[in-house]
Amino acid sequence: LQTMSGNEDDWLALKPQEPSPSQCCGSGCKPCIYDVYEKELAQWERAKAKKDKSLLMEKKEQSNNSELNPDTFTAFNISSVEQLTEDTYQYKFELPGNSSLQLSLGQHIVLRGVVNGLEVQRAYTPISPGNAEGYFEVLMKCYEAGLMSQYIKTWKKGDMVFWRGPFGGFPYRPNKYGELLMLASGTGLAPMLPILQSITDDEEDETFVTLVGCFRTFDKIYLKPLLQDLARYWNVRIFYVLSQETSLEKLPWSYQENTYIGRLAEDLMKMIINSCRRKPFVLICGSSAFNEDMNRYLKAAGIEENSCFVF
């Protein structure tokens, strides 16, 4: 009898743990962390019924082959850490050889962190081109009280970090839309950049792009040199909306004519839409409050829901 109960404890120790709500990134991933848990639980139950622990081994092997995978977390090395603003960082991760993540446009990947023994998962969109070889880059904002932020703040060059994916994405095809209107708040800029870069890299793609970046202050605008470069293309316009700047006069003159002080509200939205060269298809990425506001203003400006995509 003794051996039986010991054996029972062994099996319990191997039982997959049900994810806590903080582990789900809420982005509608397929498979979701809960789907992965169900699959692992079924695998555990089969193994236990057959009293065969080797049936649990397959999931352990997958994560060593440093290829991104939607079902299992894979370890990637941090090759550089760059602070962009007081609370925003750009991290570069190594990919083996010349391999690339092969992400479709705007796809996100899910990060796993452990904070005070609690596992947390969050979705991030790499800002590097999907075909970048040997590396990928992610823009991350650290919040004072954020669980994941506490984990991210400890990162140093050479650390190992676990990702899985890719998920979601916006099915962009060249010349499918006359004009894309991109509404991004803060790090919501991330999924817009690969799409914007794919348009400017493709001489055959004549899609117009109007990007509206909403930030608190001028200092909080990320990746200014990259955005300035993109704004030089004939088919790209970039506007900034700064909610906590007091006057345009403090800004460099090259920013004054395409920057608005205040919030992106209904009147400004109508003005931007009216200035679009063709009827826009709208991409939105920001906090849930930002996304809701944008949807409301777009509706008021006569843009139907089927002409919008929210990341």
JSON list of N, CA and C in Angstrom, two decimals, residues 161-196:
[
{"chain": "A", "resi": 161, "resn": "VAL", "atom": "N", "xyz": [14.83, 34.27, -22.19]},
{"chain": "A", "resi": 161, "resn": "VAL", "atom": "CA", "xyz": [13.43, 34.65, -22.02]},
{"chain": "A", "resi": 161, "resn": "VAL", "atom": "C", "xyz": [12.57, 33.70, -22.85]},
{"chain": "A", "resi": 162, "resn": "PHE", "atom": "N", "xyz": [11.37, 33.37, -22.35]},
{"chain": "A", "resi": 162, "resn": "PHE", "atom": "CA", "xyz": [10.53, 32.38, -23.02]},
{"chain": "A", "resi": 162, "resn": "PHE", "atom": "C", "xyz": [9.37, 33.00, -23.78]},
{"chain": "A", "resi": 163, "resn": "TRP", "atom": "N", "xyz": [9.27, 32.64, -25.08]},
{"chain": "A", "resi": 163, "resn": "TRP", "atom": "CA", "xyz": [8.21, 33.14, -25.95]},
{"chain": "A", "resi": 163, "resn": "TRP", "atom": "C", "xyz": [7.49, 31.97, -26.62]},
{"chain": "A", "resi": 164, "resn": "ARG", "atom": "N", "xyz": [6.21, 32.18, -26.98]},
{"chain": "A", "resi": 164, "resn": "ARG", "atom": "CA", "xyz": [5.55, 31.24, -27.89]},
{"chain": "A", "resi": 164, "resn": "ARG", "atom": "C", "xyz": [4.70, 32.03, -28.87]},
{"chain": "A", "resi": 165, "resn": "GLY", "atom": "N", "xyz": [4.35, 31.40, -30.00]},
{"chain": "A", "resi": 165, "resn": "GLY", "atom": "CA", "xyz": [3.56, 32.10, -30.99]},
{"chain": "A", "resi": 165, "resn": "GLY", "atom": "C", "xyz": [3.88, 31.55, -32.38]},
{"chain": "A", "resi": 166, "resn": "PRO", "atom": "N", "xyz": [3.55, 32.24, -33.45]},
{"chain": "A", "resi": 166, "resn": "PRO", "atom": "CA", "xyz": [2.88, 33.55, -33.46]},
{"chain": "A", "resi": 166, "resn": "PRO", "atom": "C", "xyz": [1.36, 33.40, -33.45]},
{"chain": "A", "resi": 167, "resn": "PHE", "atom": "N", "xyz": [0.68, 34.51, -33.15]},
{"chain": "A", "resi": 167, "resn": "PHE", "atom": "CA", "xyz": [-0.78, 34.52, -33.09]},
{"chain": "A", "resi": 167, "resn": "PHE", "atom": "C", "xyz": [-1.32, 35.76, -33.80]},
{"chain": "A", "resi": 168, "resn": "GLY", "atom": "N", "xyz": [-2.57, 35.65, -34.19]},
{"chain": "A", "resi": 168, "resn": "GLY", "atom": "CA", "xyz": [-3.30, 36.82, -34.69]},
{"chain": "A", "resi": 168, "resn": "GLY", "atom": "C", "xyz": [-2.70, 37.42, -35.94]},
{"chain": "A", "resi": 169, "resn": "GLY", "atom": "N", "xyz": [-2.76, 38.75, -35.98]},
{"chain": "A", "resi": 169, "resn": "GLY", "atom": "CA", "xyz": [-2.19, 39.44, -37.13]},
{"chain": "A", "resi": 169, "resn": "GLY", "atom": "C", "xyz": [-3.29, 40.01, -38.02]},
{"chain": "A", "resi": 170, "resn": "PHE", "atom": "N", "xyz": [-2.87, 40.93, -38.86]},
{"chain": "A", "resi": 170, "resn": "PHE", "atom": "CA", "xyz": [-3.79, 41.58, -39.78]},
{"chain": "A", "resi": 170, "resn": "PHE", "atom": "C", "xyz": [-3.43, 41.08, -41.17]},
{"chain": "A", "resi": 171, "resn": "PRO", "atom": "N", "xyz": [-4.37, 40.45, -41.87]},
{"chain": "A", "resi": 171, "resn": "PRO", "atom": "CA", "xyz": [-4.03, 39.83, -43.17]},
{"chain": "A", "resi": 171, "resn": "PRO", "atom": "C", "xyz": [-3.85, 40.88, -44.26]},
{"chain": "A", "resi": 172, "resn": "TYR", "atom": "N", "xyz": [-2.72, 41.58, -44.23]},
{"chain": "A", "resi": 172, "resn": "TYR", "atom": "CA", "xyz": [-2.48, 42.64, -45.19]},
{"chain": "A", "resi": 172, "resn": "TYR", "atom": "C", "xyz": [-2.00, 42.10, -46.54]},
{"chain": "A", "resi": 173, "resn": "ARG", "atom": "N", "xyz": [-2.55, 42.64, -47.63]},
{"chain": "A", "resi": 173, "resn": "ARG", "atom": "CA", "xyz": [-2.03, 42.32, -48.96]},
{"chain": "A", "resi": 173, "resn": "ARG", "atom": "C", "xyz": [-1.75, 43.63, -49.69]},
{"chain": "A", "resi": 174, "resn": "PRO", "atom": "N", "xyz": [-0.64, 43.72, -50.42]},
{"chain": "A", "resi": 174, "resn": "PRO", "atom": "CA", "xyz": [-0.31, 44.96, -51.12]},
{"chain": "A", "resi": 174, "resn": "PRO", "atom": "C", "xyz": [-1.47, 45.43, -52.01]},
{"chain": "A", "resi": 175, "resn": "ASN", "atom": "N", "xyz": [-1.73, 46.73, -51.99]},
{"chain": "A", "resi": 175, "resn": "ASN", "atom": "CA", "xyz": [-2.76, 47.37, -52.83]},
{"chain": "A", "resi": 175, "resn": "ASN", "atom": "C", "xyz": [-4.18, 46.88, -52.59]},
{"chain": "A", "resi": 176, "resn": "LYS", "atom": "N", "xyz": [-4.41, 46.21, -51.46]},
{"chain": "A", "resi": 176, "resn": "LYS", "atom": "CA", "xyz": [-5.77, 45.74, -51.18]},
{"chain": "A", "resi": 176, "resn": "LYS", "atom": "C", "xyz": [-6.64, 46.92, -50.73]},
{"chain": "A", "resi": 177, "resn": "TYR", "atom": "N", "xyz": [-6.02, 47.91, -50.07]},
{"chain": "A", "resi": 177, "resn": "TYR", "atom": "CA", "xyz": [-6.77, 49.06, -49.56]},
{"chain": "A", "resi": 177, "resn": "TYR", "atom": "C", "xyz": [-6.22, 50.31, -50.23]},
{"chain": "A", "resi": 178, "resn": "GLY", "atom": "N", "xyz": [-7.10, 51.29, -50.49]},
{"chain": "A", "resi": 178, "resn": "GLY", "atom": "CA", "xyz": [-6.62, 52.55, -51.07]},
{"chain": "A", "resi": 178, "resn": "GLY", "atom": "C", "xyz": [-5.75, 53.29, -50.07]},
{"chain": "A", "resi": 179, "resn": "GLU", "atom": "N", "xyz": [-6.24, 53.38, -48.83]},
{"chain": "A", "resi": 179, "resn": "GLU", "atom": "CA", "xyz": [-5.49, 54.09, -47.80]},
{"chain": "A", "resi": 179, "resn": "GLU", "atom": "C", "xyz": [-5.69, 53.39, -46.47]},
{"chain": "A", "resi": 180, "resn": "LEU", "atom": "N", "xyz": [-4.61, 53.25, -45.73]},
{"chain": "A", "resi": 180, "resn": "LEU", "atom": "CA", "xyz": [-4.69, 52.72, -44.37]},
{"chain": "A", "resi": 180, "resn": "LEU", "atom": "C", "xyz": [-4.57, 53.89, -43.41]},
{"chain": "A", "resi": 181, "resn": "LEU", "atom": "N", "xyz": [-5.51, 53.99, -42.49]},
{"chain": "A", "resi": 181, "resn": "LEU", "atom": "CA", "xyz": [-5.42, 54.99, -41.42]},
{"chain": "A", "resi": 181, "resn": "LEU", "atom": "C", "xyz": [-5.05, 54.23, -40.15]},
{"chain": "A", "resi": 182, "resn": "MET", "atom": "N", "xyz": [-3.85, 54.47, -39.62]},
{"chain": "A", "resi": 182, "resn": "MET", "atom": "CA", "xyz": [-3.37, 53.75, -38.44]},
{"chain": "A", "resi": 182, "resn": "MET", "atom": "C", "xyz": [-3.50, 54.64, -37.21]},
{"chain": "A", "resi": 183, "resn": "LEU", "atom": "N", "xyz": [-4.27, 54.18, -36.24]},
{"chain": "A", "resi": 183, "resn": "LEU", "atom": "CA", "xyz": [-4.45, 54.95, -35.01]},
{"chain": "A", "resi": 183, "resn": "LEU", "atom": "C", "xyz": [-3.75, 54.19, -33.89]},
{"chain": "A", "resi": 184, "resn": "ALA", "atom": "N", "xyz": [-2.65, 54.75, -33.38]},
{"chain": "A", "resi": 184, "resn": "ALA", "atom": "CA", "xyz": [-1.85, 54.02, -32.40]},
{"chain": "A", "resi": 184, "resn": "ALA", "atom": "C", "xyz": [-1.63, 54.87, -31.16]},
{"chain": "A", "resi": 185, "resn": "SER", "atom": "N", "xyz": [-1.79, 54.24, -30.01]},
{"chain": "A", "resi": 185, "resn": "SER", "atom": "CA", "xyz": [-1.52, 54.94, -28.76]},
{"chain": "A", "resi": 185, "resn": "SER", "atom": "C", "xyz": [-0.33, 54.27, -28.08]},
{"chain": "A", "resi": 186, "resn": "GLY", "atom": "N", "xyz": [0.72, 55.05, -27.81]},
{"chain": "A", "resi": 186, "resn": "GLY", "atom": "CA", "xyz": [1.89, 54.50, -27.11]},
{"chain": "A", "resi": 186, "resn": "GLY", "atom": "C", "xyz": [2.50, 53.32, -27.84]},
{"chain": "A", "resi": 187, "resn": "THR", "atom": "N", "xyz": [2.71, 52.22, -27.10]},
{"chain": "A", "resi": 187, "resn": "THR", "atom": "CA", "xyz": [3.35, 51.04, -27.72]},
{"chain": "A", "resi": 187, "resn": "THR", "atom": "C", "xyz": [2.41, 50.37, -28.73]},
{"chain": "A", "resi": 188, "resn": "GLY", "atom": "N", "xyz": [1.20, 50.87, -28.88]},
{"chain": "A", "resi": 188, "resn": "GLY", "atom": "CA", "xyz": [0.30, 50.40, -29.94]},
{"chain": "A", "resi": 188, "resn": "GLY", "atom": "C", "xyz": [0.89, 50.66, -31.32]},
{"chain": "A", "resi": 189, "resn": "LEU", "atom": "N", "xyz": [1.99, 51.42, -31.33]},
{"chain": "A", "resi": 189, "resn": "LEU", "atom": "CA", "xyz": [2.72, 51.66, -32.57]},
{"chain": "A", "resi": 189, "resn": "LEU", "atom": "C", "xyz": [3.31, 50.35, -33.11]},
{"chain": "A", "resi": 190, "resn": "ALA", "atom": "N", "xyz": [3.62, 49.40, -32.21]},
{"chain": "A", "resi": 190, "resn": "ALA", "atom": "CA", "xyz": [4.36, 48.19, -32.60]},
{"chain": "A", "resi": 190, "resn": "ALA", "atom": "C", "xyz": [3.76, 47.42, -33.78]},
{"chain": "A", "resi": 191, "resn": "PRO", "atom": "N", "xyz": [2.46, 47.04, -33.76]},
{"chain": "A", "resi": 191, "resn": "PRO", "atom": "CA", "xyz": [1.97, 46.25, -34.89]},
{"chain": "A", "resi": 191, "resn": "PRO", "atom": "C", "xyz": [1.85, 47.06, -36.19]},
{"chain": "A", "resi": 192, "resn": "MET", "atom": "N", "xyz": [1.85, 48.40, -36.08]},
{"chain": "A", "resi": 192, "resn": "MET", "atom": "CA", "xyz": [1.74, 49.24, -37.28]},
{"chain": "A", "resi": 192, "resn": "MET", "atom": "C", "xyz": [3.05, 49.24, -38.08]},
{"chain": "A", "resi": 193, "resn": "LEU", "atom": "N", "xyz": [4.18, 49.20, -37.36]},
{"chain": "A", "resi": 193, "resn": "LEU", "atom": "CA", "xyz": [5.47, 49.40, -38.03]},
{"chain": "A", "resi": 193, "resn": "LEU", "atom": "C", "xyz": [5.80, 48.35, -39.09]},
{"chain": "A", "resi": 194, "resn": "PRO", "atom": "N", "xyz": [5.63, 47.03, -38.80]},
{"chain": "A", "resi": 194, "resn": "PRO", "atom": "CA", "xyz": [5.96, 46.06, -39.86]},
{"chain": "A", "resi": 194, "resn": "PRO", "atom": "C", "xyz": [5.08, 46.25, -41.10]},
{"chain": "A", "resi": 195, "resn": "ILE", "atom": "N", "xyz": [3.82, 46.64, -40.91]},
{"chain": "A", "resi": 195, "resn": "ILE", "atom": "CA", "xyz": [2.92, 46.84, -42.05]},
{"chain": "A", "resi": 195, "resn": "ILE", "atom": "C", "xyz": [3.39, 48.06, -42.86]},
{"chain": "A", "resi": 196, "resn": "LEU", "atom": "N", "xyz": [3.67, 49.13, -42.14]},
{"chain": "A", "resi": 196, "resn": "LEU", "atom": "CA", "xyz": [4.14, 50.36, -42.77]},
{"chain": "A", "resi": 196, "resn": "LEU", "atom": "C", "xyz": [5.45, 50.12, -43.53]}
]
